[in-house]
Amino acid sequence: LYFEDDFAKLYERSLHIFEGISTTINGLHIDREEQLIELSKAYRDSEFLFVTGARGAGKSGVVKDFIITMNIDVPVFYLRAEDLDKSHLNEVFTSMGITSSLGEIESHFSLLREKVLVIESLEKVLELSYQNTFIELLQYIRKQSGWTIIATGRDYAYQQLAFNFLQPCSINFSSINIEGLEEGQVEKVCEHIPELKSLVSNNSLVELLKIPFFIEIAVRAIKNGAQ
C-alpha cells in the first residue's frame, strides 16, 4: 500500500515542475503547431528525445503543450537535472521522501505499459558532482519496457551529452531543435501587446524579440515604465 503513497509523491513533484512551466506570453498562448508535429513524430521513433534550442526559445513550453495534447492515459513524470546530483539513484528517490526500493518502484512501473519521463535542463548534468547517477538512471530505465525520456536542454550541450552518456548506454536517441518565434507569431504577440510594436520596428531588436524569454522581459520592463 505504501507504494501508492510514494507514487503520489512522485506525481505531486512532477505536477509542481509541470505547472511552473509557462506556455503563454502575457496571457497569450502561441500555437507552435509545426514544432508539436515534429516532436510527435520524433516521440514515436525514439526512446530518448532531446529537445534542444537556445536559451528562452520555449523548449519546455513546447514539451508541455505536447504532453497536454498527448493521449491522457500515459503517465508523465518530471525531474530537473539537478535533482540527480546525488551519489546514487536510491538517494534521488529518498530525497523526495520515497520509501520504496528501486526494485519495488521498478515492479510497480512495469504494470504501466507506456510512461514518459521529462528531464528539464539536461545541460546541467555536465555541472553535477555526481554525473554517474544520470547513467544509473538511464540504465535503470532501459531495463524496463515502455519508457520514453524527453529531455529539454541548451543546444551547446547536445554533442557532449550524446557522446558522454547516451552513446555509451546504447540509447536510441534523436533530437529536435526549437527555434525562436516566426514573424507571423511575433506579429500576433504585438497585436496582443501593442507596446511591443515600437521595439519590433527596431532592426537590431527583431531577432532578440523572436525569443519568448526576451519578449517576456521586454513586456515586464515596459509595464514597469522602462523606455
GROMACS .gro file of C-alpha atoms in nm:
model
  227
    1LEU     CA    1   0.000   0.000   0.000
    2TYR     CA    2   0.280   0.242   0.079
    3PHE     CA    3   0.380   0.243  -0.288
    4GLU     CA    4   0.060   0.435  -0.360
    5ASP     CA    5   0.187   0.698  -0.120
    6ASP     CA    6   0.525   0.704  -0.299
    7PHE     CA    7   0.356   0.722  -0.637
    8ALA     CA    8   0.151   1.020  -0.516
    9LYS     CA    9   0.473   1.194  -0.402
   10LEU     CA   10   0.636   1.139  -0.742
   11TYR     CA   11   0.328   1.264  -0.917
   12GLU     CA   12   0.290   1.572  -0.696
   13ARG     CA   13   0.651   1.666  -0.752
   14SER     CA   14   0.609   1.621  -1.127
   15LEU     CA   15   0.297   1.835  -1.123
   16HIS     CA   16   0.483   2.108  -0.934
   17ILE     CA   17   0.752   2.125  -1.207
   18PHE     CA   18   0.492   2.094  -1.486
   19GLU     CA   19   0.276   2.377  -1.350
   20GLY     CA   20   0.580   2.603  -1.311
   21ILE     CA   21   0.640   2.599  -1.688
   22SER     CA   22   0.485   2.888  -1.877
   23THR     CA   23   0.327   2.837  -2.220
   24THR     CA   24   0.197   3.192  -2.256
   25ILE     CA   25   0.341   3.539  -2.308
   26ASN     CA   26   0.148   3.792  -2.101
   27GLY     CA   27  -0.153   3.559  -2.107
   28LEU     CA   28  -0.135   3.488  -2.482
   29HIS     CA   29  -0.078   3.127  -2.586
   30ILE     CA   30   0.116   3.096  -2.908
   31ASP     CA   31   0.035   2.793  -3.118
   32ARG     CA   32   0.358   2.623  -3.222
   33GLU     CA   33   0.199   2.354  -3.432
   34GLU     CA   34   0.498   2.280  -3.656
   35GLN     CA   35   0.719   2.205  -3.357
   36LEU     CA   36   0.447   1.991  -3.199
   37ILE     CA   37   0.415   1.782  -3.517
   38GLU     CA   38   0.793   1.739  -3.530
   39LEU     CA   39   0.801   1.644  -3.162
   40SER     CA   40   0.518   1.397  -3.208
   41LYS     CA   41   0.699   1.218  -3.494
   42ALA     CA   42   1.029   1.203  -3.305
   43TYR     CA   43   0.849   1.076  -2.992
   44ARG     CA   44   0.716   0.777  -3.183
   45ASP     CA   45   1.059   0.682  -3.318
   46SER     CA   46   1.298   0.706  -3.023
   47GLU     CA   47   1.334   0.604  -2.662
   48PHE     CA   48   1.519   0.925  -2.577
   49LEU     CA   49   1.422   1.254  -2.734
   50PHE     CA   50   1.642   1.557  -2.678
   51VAL     CA   51   1.460   1.887  -2.733
   52THR     CA   52   1.732   2.146  -2.779
   53GLY     CA   53   1.740   2.516  -2.851
   54ALA     CA   54   1.885   2.846  -2.740
   55ARG     CA   55   1.808   2.994  -2.400
   56GLY     CA   56   1.447   3.107  -2.373
   57ALA     CA   57   1.337   2.966  -2.711
   58GLY     CA   58   1.044   2.793  -2.540
   59LYS     CA   59   1.166   2.429  -2.531
   60SER     CA   60   0.990   2.345  -2.205
   61GLY     CA   61   0.671   2.518  -2.316
   62VAL     CA   62   0.657   2.319  -2.640
   63VAL     CA   63   0.712   1.993  -2.448
   64LYS     CA   64   0.437   2.092  -2.203
   65ASP     CA   65   0.198   2.163  -2.493
   66PHE     CA   66   0.288   1.826  -2.643
   67ILE     CA   67   0.214   1.647  -2.315
   68ILE     CA   68  -0.120   1.826  -2.284
   69THR     CA   69  -0.216   1.711  -2.636
   70MET     CA   70  -0.092   1.354  -2.584
   71ASN     CA   71  -0.313   1.061  -2.501
   72ILE     CA   72  -0.423   1.137  -2.147
   73ASP     CA   73  -0.375   0.775  -2.033
   74VAL     CA   74   0.004   0.800  -2.043
   75PRO     CA   75   0.150   0.892  -1.702
   76VAL     CA   76   0.417   1.162  -1.725
   77PHE     CA   77   0.683   1.223  -1.460
   78TYR     CA   78   0.912   1.523  -1.436
   79LEU     CA   79   1.263   1.560  -1.297
   80ARG     CA   80   1.504   1.851  -1.301
   81ALA     CA   81   1.860   1.758  -1.400
   82GLU     CA   82   1.988   1.900  -1.070
   83ASP     CA   83   1.764   1.651  -0.880
   84LEU     CA   84   2.011   1.386  -0.995
   85ASP     CA   85   2.304   1.537  -0.806
   86LYS     CA   86   2.311   1.256  -0.551
   87SER     CA   87   2.570   0.980  -0.515
   88HIS     CA   88   2.318   0.705  -0.608
   89LEU     CA   89   1.981   0.674  -0.776
   90ASN     CA   90   1.842   0.544  -0.443
   91GLU     CA   91   1.926   0.877  -0.287
   92VAL     CA   92   1.745   1.068  -0.560
   93PHE     CA   93   1.423   0.890  -0.464
   94THR     CA   94   1.477   0.902  -0.086
   95SER     CA   95   1.543   1.278  -0.106
   96MET     CA   96   1.188   1.304  -0.247
   97GLY     CA   97   1.056   1.121   0.058
   98ILE     CA   98   1.008   0.792  -0.127
   99THR     CA   99   1.048   0.479   0.086
  100SER     CA  100   1.013   0.203  -0.178
  101SER     CA  101   1.330   0.035  -0.302
  102LEU     CA  102   1.442   0.068  -0.665
  103GLY     CA  103   1.323  -0.289  -0.725
  104GLU     CA  104   0.977  -0.216  -0.584
  105ILE     CA  105   0.946   0.102  -0.789
  106GLU     CA  106   1.050  -0.095  -1.098
  107SER     CA  107   0.793  -0.372  -1.044
  108HIS     CA  108   0.512  -0.118  -0.999
  109PHE     CA  109   0.618   0.079  -1.307
  110SER     CA  110   0.625  -0.241  -1.512
  111LEU     CA  111   0.243  -0.251  -1.475
  112LEU     CA  112   0.221   0.070  -1.680
  113ARG     CA  113   0.250  -0.013  -2.048
  114GLU     CA  114   0.365   0.331  -2.160
  115LYS     CA  115   0.514   0.609  -1.948
  116VAL     CA  116   0.714   0.927  -2.004
  117LEU     CA  117   0.991   1.088  -1.803
  118VAL     CA  118   1.066   1.452  -1.881
  119ILE     CA  119   1.405   1.579  -1.763
  120GLU     CA  120   1.432   1.956  -1.753
  121SER     CA  121   1.758   2.147  -1.829
  122LEU     CA  122   1.966   1.843  -1.917
  123GLU     CA  123   2.273   2.059  -1.984
  124LYS     CA  124   2.307   2.089  -1.606
  125VAL     CA  125   2.412   1.722  -1.589
  126LEU     CA  126   2.751   1.842  -1.718
  127GLU     CA  127   2.790   2.051  -1.399
  128LEU     CA  128   2.680   1.788  -1.146
  129SER     CA  129   2.921   1.649  -0.887
  130TYR     CA  130   2.773   1.301  -0.940
  131GLN     CA  131   2.730   1.256  -1.315
  132ASN     CA  132   2.719   0.879  -1.275
  133THR     CA  133   2.371   0.897  -1.127
  134PHE     CA  134   2.239   1.009  -1.466
  135ILE     CA  135   2.399   0.699  -1.620
  136GLU     CA  136   2.244   0.489  -1.344
  137LEU     CA  137   1.902   0.640  -1.424
  138LEU     CA  138   1.944   0.565  -1.796
  139GLN     CA  139   2.041   0.204  -1.724
  140TYR     CA  140   1.757   0.164  -1.471
  141ILE     CA  141   1.500   0.285  -1.724
  142ARG     CA  142   1.645   0.079  -2.009
  143LYS     CA  143   1.590  -0.241  -1.807
  144GLN     CA  144   1.217  -0.166  -1.808
  145SER     CA  145   0.990  -0.155  -2.109
  146GLY     CA  146   0.760   0.124  -2.217
  147TRP     CA  147   0.959   0.429  -2.106
  148THR     CA  148   1.028   0.730  -2.326
  149ILE     CA  149   1.254   1.006  -2.196
  150ILE     CA  150   1.204   1.360  -2.325
  151ALA     CA  151   1.485   1.590  -2.215
  152THR     CA  152   1.500   1.964  -2.269
  153GLY     CA  153   1.842   2.124  -2.285
  154ARG     CA  154   2.051   2.401  -2.433
  155ASP     CA  155   2.185   2.325  -2.780
  156TYR     CA  156   2.553   2.377  -2.686
  157ALA     CA  157   2.545   2.069  -2.460
  158TYR     CA  158   2.388   1.825  -2.704
  159GLN     CA  159   2.705   1.674  -2.859
  160GLN     CA  160   2.877   1.628  -2.526
  161LEU     CA  161   2.574   1.471  -2.357
  162ALA     CA  162   2.523   1.236  -2.651
  163PHE     CA  163   2.891   1.137  -2.656
  164ASN     CA  164   2.944   1.102  -2.278
  165PHE     CA  165   2.613   0.947  -2.174
  166LEU     CA  166   2.367   0.841  -2.443
  167GLN     CA  167   2.603   0.657  -2.680
  168PRO     CA  168   2.788   0.460  -2.405
  169CYS     CA  169   2.447   0.345  -2.270
  170SER     CA  170   2.340   0.237  -2.624
  171ILE     CA  171   2.037   0.465  -2.609
  172ASN     CA  172   1.835   0.506  -2.928
  173PHE     CA  173   1.809   0.886  -2.923
  174SER     CA  174   1.706   1.165  -3.154
  175SER     CA  175   1.682   1.540  -3.122
  176ILE     CA  176   1.471   1.828  -3.242
  177ASN     CA  177   1.571   2.191  -3.225
  178ILE     CA  178   1.326   2.460  -3.112
  179GLU     CA  179   1.389   2.791  -3.286
  180GLY     CA  180   1.253   3.129  -3.181
  181LEU     CA  181   0.913   3.253  -3.299
  182GLU     CA  182   0.838   3.320  -3.664
  183GLU     CA  183   0.750   3.669  -3.786
  184GLY     CA  184   0.378   3.591  -3.802
  185GLN     CA  185   0.386   3.472  -3.442
  186VAL     CA  186   0.571   3.786  -3.328
  187GLU     CA  187   0.304   3.994  -3.507
  188LYS     CA  188   0.034   3.810  -3.310
  189VAL     CA  189   0.213   3.892  -2.986
  190CYS     CA  190   0.233   4.259  -3.095
  191GLU     CA  191  -0.143   4.265  -3.162
  192HIS     CA  192  -0.190   4.138  -2.807
  193ILE     CA  193   0.072   4.374  -2.659
  194PRO     CA  194   0.077   4.689  -2.879
  195GLU     CA  195   0.364   4.846  -2.678
  196LEU     CA  196   0.599   4.592  -2.838
  197LYS     CA  197   0.544   4.730  -3.189
  198SER     CA  198   0.793   5.011  -3.145
  199LEU     CA  199   1.057   4.761  -3.027
  200VAL     CA  200   0.996   4.521  -3.316
  201SER     CA  201   1.039   4.802  -3.567
  202ASN     CA  202   1.397   4.843  -3.437
  203ASN     CA  203   1.610   4.623  -3.667
  204SER     CA  204   1.868   4.545  -3.403
  205LEU     CA  205   1.599   4.404  -3.171
  206VAL     CA  206   1.398   4.197  -3.421
  207GLU     CA  207   1.597   3.875  -3.376
  208LEU     CA  208   1.601   3.909  -2.997
  209LEU     CA  209   1.225   3.952  -2.989
  210LYS     CA  210   1.172   3.617  -3.158
  211ILE     CA  211   1.279   3.456  -2.830
  212PRO     CA  212   0.979   3.419  -2.594
  213PHE     CA  213   1.202   3.470  -2.289
  214PHE     CA  214   1.317   3.812  -2.414
  215ILE     CA  215   0.963   3.916  -2.514
  216GLU     CA  216   0.857   3.832  -2.158
  217ILE     CA  217   1.138   4.053  -2.017
  218ALA     CA  218   1.053   4.336  -2.258
  219VAL     CA  219   0.685   4.325  -2.158
  220ARG     CA  220   0.771   4.332  -1.787
  221ALA     CA  221   1.010   4.623  -1.841
  222ILE     CA  222   0.755   4.823  -2.044
  223LYS     CA  223   0.491   4.767  -1.777
  224ASN     CA  224   0.735   4.899  -1.517
  225GLY     CA  225   0.772   5.218  -1.721
  226ALA     CA  226   1.110   5.139  -1.882
  227GLN     CA  227   1.191   5.303  -2.216
   0.00000   0.00000   0.00000
